[in-house]
Short mmCIF file of C-alpha atoms and ligand atoms in Angstrom, two decimals:
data_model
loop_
_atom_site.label_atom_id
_atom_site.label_comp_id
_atom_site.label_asym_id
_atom_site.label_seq_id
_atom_site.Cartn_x
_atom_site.Cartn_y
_atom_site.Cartn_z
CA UNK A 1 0.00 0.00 0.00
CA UNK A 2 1.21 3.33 -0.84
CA UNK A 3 2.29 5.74 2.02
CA UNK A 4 0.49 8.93 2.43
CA UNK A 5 -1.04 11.36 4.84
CA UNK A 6 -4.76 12.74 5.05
CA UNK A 7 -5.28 16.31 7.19
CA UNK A 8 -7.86 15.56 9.13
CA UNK A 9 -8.09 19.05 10.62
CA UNK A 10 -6.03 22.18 9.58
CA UNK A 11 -7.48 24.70 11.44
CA UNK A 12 -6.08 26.30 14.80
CA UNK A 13 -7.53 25.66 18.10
CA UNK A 14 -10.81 27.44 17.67
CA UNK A 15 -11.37 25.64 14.17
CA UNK A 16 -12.86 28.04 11.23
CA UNK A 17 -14.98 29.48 10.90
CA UNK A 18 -15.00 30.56 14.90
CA UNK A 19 -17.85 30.66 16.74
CA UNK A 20 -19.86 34.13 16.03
CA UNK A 21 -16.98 35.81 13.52
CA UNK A 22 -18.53 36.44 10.24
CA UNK A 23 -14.93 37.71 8.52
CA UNK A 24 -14.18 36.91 5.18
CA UNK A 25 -12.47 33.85 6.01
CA UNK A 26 -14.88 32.66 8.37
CA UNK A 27 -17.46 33.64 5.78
CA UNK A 28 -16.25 31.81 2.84
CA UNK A 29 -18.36 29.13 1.17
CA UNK A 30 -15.29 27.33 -0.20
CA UNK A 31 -15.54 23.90 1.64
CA UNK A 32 -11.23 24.63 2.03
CA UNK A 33 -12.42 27.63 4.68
CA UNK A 34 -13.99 24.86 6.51
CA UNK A 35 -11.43 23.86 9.62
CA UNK A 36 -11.47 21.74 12.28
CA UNK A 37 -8.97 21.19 14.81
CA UNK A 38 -5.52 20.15 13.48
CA UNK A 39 -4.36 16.35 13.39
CA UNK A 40 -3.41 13.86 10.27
CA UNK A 41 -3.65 10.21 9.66
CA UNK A 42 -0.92 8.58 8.11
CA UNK A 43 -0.28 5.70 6.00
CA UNK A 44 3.23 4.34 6.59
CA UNK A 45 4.20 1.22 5.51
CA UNK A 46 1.39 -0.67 6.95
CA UNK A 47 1.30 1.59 10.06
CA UNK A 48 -1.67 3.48 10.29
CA UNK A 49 -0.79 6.53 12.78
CA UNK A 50 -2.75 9.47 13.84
CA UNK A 51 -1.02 12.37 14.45
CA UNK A 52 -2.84 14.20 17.53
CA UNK A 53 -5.94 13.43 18.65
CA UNK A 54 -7.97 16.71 18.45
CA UNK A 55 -11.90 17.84 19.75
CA UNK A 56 -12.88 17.13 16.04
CA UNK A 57 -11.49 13.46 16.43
CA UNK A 58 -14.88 11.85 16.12
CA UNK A 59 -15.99 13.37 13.09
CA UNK A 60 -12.51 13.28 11.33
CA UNK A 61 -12.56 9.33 12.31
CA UNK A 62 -16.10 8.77 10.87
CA UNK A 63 -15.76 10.61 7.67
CA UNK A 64 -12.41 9.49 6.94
CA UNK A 65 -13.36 5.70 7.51
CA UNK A 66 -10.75 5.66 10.38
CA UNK A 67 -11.52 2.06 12.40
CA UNK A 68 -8.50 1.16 13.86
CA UNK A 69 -5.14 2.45 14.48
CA UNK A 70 -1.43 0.83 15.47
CA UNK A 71 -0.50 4.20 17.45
CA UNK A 72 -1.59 7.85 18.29
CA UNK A 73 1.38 10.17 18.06
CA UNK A 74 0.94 13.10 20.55
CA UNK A 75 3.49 16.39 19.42
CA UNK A 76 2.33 18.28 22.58
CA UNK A 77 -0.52 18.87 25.13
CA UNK A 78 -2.25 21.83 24.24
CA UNK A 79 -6.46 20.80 24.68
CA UNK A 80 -6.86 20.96 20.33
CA UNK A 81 -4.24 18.38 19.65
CA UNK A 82 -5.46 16.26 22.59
CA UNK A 83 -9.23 17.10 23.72
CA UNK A 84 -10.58 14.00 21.22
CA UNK A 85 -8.87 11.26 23.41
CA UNK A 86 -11.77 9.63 25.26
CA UNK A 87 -13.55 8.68 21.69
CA UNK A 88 -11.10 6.71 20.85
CA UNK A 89 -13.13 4.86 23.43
CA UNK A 90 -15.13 3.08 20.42
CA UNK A 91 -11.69 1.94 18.90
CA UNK A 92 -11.13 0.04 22.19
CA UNK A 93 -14.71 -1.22 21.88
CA UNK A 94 -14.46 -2.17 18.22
CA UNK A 95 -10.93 -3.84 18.34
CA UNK A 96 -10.66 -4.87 21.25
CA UNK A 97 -7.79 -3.53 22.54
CA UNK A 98 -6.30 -0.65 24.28
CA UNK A 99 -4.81 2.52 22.34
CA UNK A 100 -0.55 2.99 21.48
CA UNK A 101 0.58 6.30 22.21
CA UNK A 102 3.65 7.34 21.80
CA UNK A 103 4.15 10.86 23.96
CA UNK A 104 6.72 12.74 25.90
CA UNK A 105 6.63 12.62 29.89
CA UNK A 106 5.28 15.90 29.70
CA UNK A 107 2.54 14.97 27.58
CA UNK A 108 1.46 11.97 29.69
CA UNK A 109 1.43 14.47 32.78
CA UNK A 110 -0.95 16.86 30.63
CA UNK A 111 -3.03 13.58 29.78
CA UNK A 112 -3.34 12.23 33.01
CA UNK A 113 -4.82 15.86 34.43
CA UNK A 114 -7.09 16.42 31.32
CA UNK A 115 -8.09 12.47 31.33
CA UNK A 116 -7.97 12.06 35.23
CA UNK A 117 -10.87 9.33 35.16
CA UNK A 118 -8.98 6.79 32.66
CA UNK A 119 -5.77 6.84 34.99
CA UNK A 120 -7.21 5.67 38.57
CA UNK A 121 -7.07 2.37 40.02
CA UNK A 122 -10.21 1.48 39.47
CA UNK A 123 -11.59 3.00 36.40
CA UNK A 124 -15.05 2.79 36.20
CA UNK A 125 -16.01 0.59 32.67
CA UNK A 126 -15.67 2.21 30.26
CA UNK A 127 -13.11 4.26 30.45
CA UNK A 128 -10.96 4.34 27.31
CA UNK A 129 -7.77 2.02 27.96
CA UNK A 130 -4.30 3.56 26.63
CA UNK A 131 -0.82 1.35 26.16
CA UNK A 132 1.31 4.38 26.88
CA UNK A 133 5.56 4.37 25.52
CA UNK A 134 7.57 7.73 26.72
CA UNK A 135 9.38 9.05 24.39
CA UNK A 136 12.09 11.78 23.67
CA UNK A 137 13.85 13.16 20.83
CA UNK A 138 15.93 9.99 20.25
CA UNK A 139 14.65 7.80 16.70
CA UNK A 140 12.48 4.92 17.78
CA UNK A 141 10.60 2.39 16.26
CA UNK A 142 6.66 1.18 16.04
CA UNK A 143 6.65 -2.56 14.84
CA UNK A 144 9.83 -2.35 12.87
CA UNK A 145 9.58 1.34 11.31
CA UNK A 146 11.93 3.92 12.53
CA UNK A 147 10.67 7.65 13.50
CA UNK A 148 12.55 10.29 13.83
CA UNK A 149 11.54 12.99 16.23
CA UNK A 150 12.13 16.49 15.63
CA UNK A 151 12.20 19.05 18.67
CA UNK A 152 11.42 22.35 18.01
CA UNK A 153 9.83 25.10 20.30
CA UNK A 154 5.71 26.52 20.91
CA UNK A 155 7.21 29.79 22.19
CA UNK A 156 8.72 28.50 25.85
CA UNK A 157 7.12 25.09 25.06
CA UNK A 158 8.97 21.95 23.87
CA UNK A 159 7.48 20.21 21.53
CA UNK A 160 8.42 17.25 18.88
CA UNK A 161 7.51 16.89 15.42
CA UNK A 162 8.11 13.79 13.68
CA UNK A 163 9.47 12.88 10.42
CA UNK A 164 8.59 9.06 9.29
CA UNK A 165 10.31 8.07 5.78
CA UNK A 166 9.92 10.76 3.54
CA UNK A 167 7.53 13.05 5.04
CA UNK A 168 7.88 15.38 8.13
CA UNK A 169 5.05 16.82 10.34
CA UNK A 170 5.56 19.59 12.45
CA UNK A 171 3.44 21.94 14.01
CA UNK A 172 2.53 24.54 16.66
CA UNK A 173 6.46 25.98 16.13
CA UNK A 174 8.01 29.25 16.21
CA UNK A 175 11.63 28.10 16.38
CA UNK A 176 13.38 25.09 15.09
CA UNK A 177 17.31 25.23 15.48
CA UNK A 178 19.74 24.41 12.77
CA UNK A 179 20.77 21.04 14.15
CA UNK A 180 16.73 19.98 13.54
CA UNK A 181 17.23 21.61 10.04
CA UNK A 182 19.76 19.46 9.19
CA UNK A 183 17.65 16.18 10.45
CA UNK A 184 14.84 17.25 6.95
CA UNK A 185 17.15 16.59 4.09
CA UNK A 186 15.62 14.85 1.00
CA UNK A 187 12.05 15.13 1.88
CA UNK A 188 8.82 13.98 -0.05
CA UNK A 189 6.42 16.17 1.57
CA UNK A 190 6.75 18.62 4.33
CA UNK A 191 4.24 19.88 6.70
CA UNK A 192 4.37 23.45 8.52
CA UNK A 193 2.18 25.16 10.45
CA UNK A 194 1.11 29.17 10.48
CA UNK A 195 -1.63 30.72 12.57
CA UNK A 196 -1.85 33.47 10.93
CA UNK A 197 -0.05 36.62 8.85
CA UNK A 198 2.38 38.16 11.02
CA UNK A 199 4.54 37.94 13.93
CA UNK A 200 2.94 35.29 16.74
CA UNK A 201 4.05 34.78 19.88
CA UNK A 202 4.04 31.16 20.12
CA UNK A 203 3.15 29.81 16.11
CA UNK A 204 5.28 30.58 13.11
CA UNK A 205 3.50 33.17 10.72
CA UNK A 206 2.34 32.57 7.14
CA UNK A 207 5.54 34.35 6.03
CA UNK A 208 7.98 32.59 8.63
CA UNK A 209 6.54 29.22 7.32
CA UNK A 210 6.86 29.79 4.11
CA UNK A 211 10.84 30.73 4.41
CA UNK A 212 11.37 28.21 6.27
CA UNK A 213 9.60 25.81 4.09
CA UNK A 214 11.42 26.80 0.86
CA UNK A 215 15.01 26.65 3.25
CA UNK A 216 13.84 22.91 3.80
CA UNK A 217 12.75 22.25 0.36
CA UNK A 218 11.21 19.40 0.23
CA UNK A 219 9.33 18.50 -2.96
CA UNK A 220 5.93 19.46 -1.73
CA UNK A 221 5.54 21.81 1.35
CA UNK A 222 2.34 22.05 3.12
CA UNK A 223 0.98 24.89 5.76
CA UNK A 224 -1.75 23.66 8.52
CA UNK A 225 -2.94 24.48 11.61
CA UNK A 226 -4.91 28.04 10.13
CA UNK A 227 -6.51 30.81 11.72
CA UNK A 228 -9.07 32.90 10.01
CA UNK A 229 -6.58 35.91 10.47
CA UNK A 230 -5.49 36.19 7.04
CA UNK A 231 -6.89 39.07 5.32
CA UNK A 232 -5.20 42.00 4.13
CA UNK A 233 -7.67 44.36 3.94
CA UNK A 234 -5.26 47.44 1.93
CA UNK A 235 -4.71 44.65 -0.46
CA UNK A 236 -8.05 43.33 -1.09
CA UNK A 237 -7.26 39.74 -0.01
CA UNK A 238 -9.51 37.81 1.68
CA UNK A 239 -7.30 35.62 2.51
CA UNK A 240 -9.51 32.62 1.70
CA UNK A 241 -8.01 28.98 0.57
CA UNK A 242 -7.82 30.37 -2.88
CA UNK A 243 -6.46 33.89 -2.03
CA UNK A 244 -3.48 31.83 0.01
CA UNK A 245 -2.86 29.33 -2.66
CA UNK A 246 -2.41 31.81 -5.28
CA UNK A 247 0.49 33.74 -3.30
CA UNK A 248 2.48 30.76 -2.17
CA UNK A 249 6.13 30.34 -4.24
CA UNK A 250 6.09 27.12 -6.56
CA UNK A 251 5.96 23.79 -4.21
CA UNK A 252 4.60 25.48 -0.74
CA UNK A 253 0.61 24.26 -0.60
CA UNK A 254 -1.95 25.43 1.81
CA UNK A 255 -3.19 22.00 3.05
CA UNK A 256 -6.92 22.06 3.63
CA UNK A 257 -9.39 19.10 5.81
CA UNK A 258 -9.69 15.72 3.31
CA UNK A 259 -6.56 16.43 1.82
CA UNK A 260 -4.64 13.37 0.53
CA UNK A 261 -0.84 12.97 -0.34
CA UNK A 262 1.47 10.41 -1.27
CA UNK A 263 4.89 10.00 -0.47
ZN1 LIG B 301 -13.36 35.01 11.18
ZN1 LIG B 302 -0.16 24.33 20.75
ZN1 LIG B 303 -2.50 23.85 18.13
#
């Protein structure tokens, strides 16, 4: 089977549109203005990984035909790359077995707060059952196939992005240091996140991603993890999907929800 990755969700934590903002972006009837909360599924040599497990993790499960996984890879603890956790309940149900994650301690600590109930002695039933492995930014493996994580920093935050063969996926970033640079030669695809257009305090902008996207180079870049901050109103840009696309340099992509790519 071919190896590829579907966004699930590339919108930023409050999903576009937002509740109650009737912007241009948030206004747009372009099904690629459409958001939810950012995470990806990926198809890696037989592996089938999810990349954070968001609020919008039930819906992105159902209408992506999601029905089982080999692991959940967590790249931090903020609430939209980790408030879906408890549905993967009906995985547990379905397959009969608990849930692989792969997380930092830091993560599990955020997990265990957020997801008190599934971590007692006694759980009442229920509960959905995790097989937790720490991690830290040292290459490991999930039945055979090498990951590679990539540390970078959410503005005093450390976080880990991962690449897996050919593809790297990193996001909620404002720095990433040389050294990390160096670890994304040769790549198929490459995912980046901005929140928005200009400076951030703790997310690259649309302009940081994109230079650091063409210093990368993969073949194909994608940006994710979208606000609905995007307009330039002196300009006339909307900053919808299509405004976006047609301003990015040749191989940087805005990735939108449903999208599919091989690598
Ligand atoms: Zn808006
Ligand atoms: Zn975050
Ligand atoms: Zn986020």
């Amino acid at each position: 089977m071919e190896n590829s990755i579907t966004f699930l969700g590339t919108g930023t934590s409050t999903g576009v549109p937002m509740i109650g903002c009737h912007c241009s972006v948030c206004s747009s009837t372009d099904p690629r203005d459409k958001r939810m909360r950012t995470s990806a599924y990926i198809r890696y040599n037989g592996l089938r990984l999810l990349i954070d497990c968001g609020p919008d993790f039930r819906t992105q499960a159902l209408s992506n035909g999601i029905e089982d996984l080999d692991a959940i890879l967590f790249t931090h603890q903020h609430k939209d790359h980790t408030g879906g956790l408890d549905d993967v309940r009906a995985l547990n149900y379905i397959n009969q077995k608990p849930t692989t994650i792969y997380c930092e301690e830091r993560v599990l600590s955020g997990l265990k707060m957020e997801y008190s109930y599934a971590f007692t002695d006694h759980p009442y039933p229920g509960v959905p059952k995790f097989d937790i492995h720490i991690i830290d930014e040292n290459p490991f493996e999930i039945s055979g196939q090498r990951i590679i994580p990539i540390r970078a920093m959410h503005y005093k935050l450390p976080i880990l992005g991962y690449r897996i063969g050919n593809l790297c996926y990193l996001t909620d970033a404002n720095y990433l240091a040389d050294e990390e640079i160096e670890k994304l030669q040769g790549l198929e695809v490459m995912v980046l996140s901005a929140v928005r257009r200009g400076k951030h305090i703790s997310h690259f902008s649309l302009e940081e991603a994109v230079a650091l996207g063409l210093r990368i180079s993969a073949r194909k870049t994608f940006i994710t993890h979208l606000s609905h901050q995007m307009a330039e109103d002196d300009k006339n840009i909307k900053g919808t999907h299509a405004d976006l696309s047609a301003e990015m340099p040749p191989g940087i992509f805005i990735a939108y929800d449903g999208l599919k790519v091989s690598f």
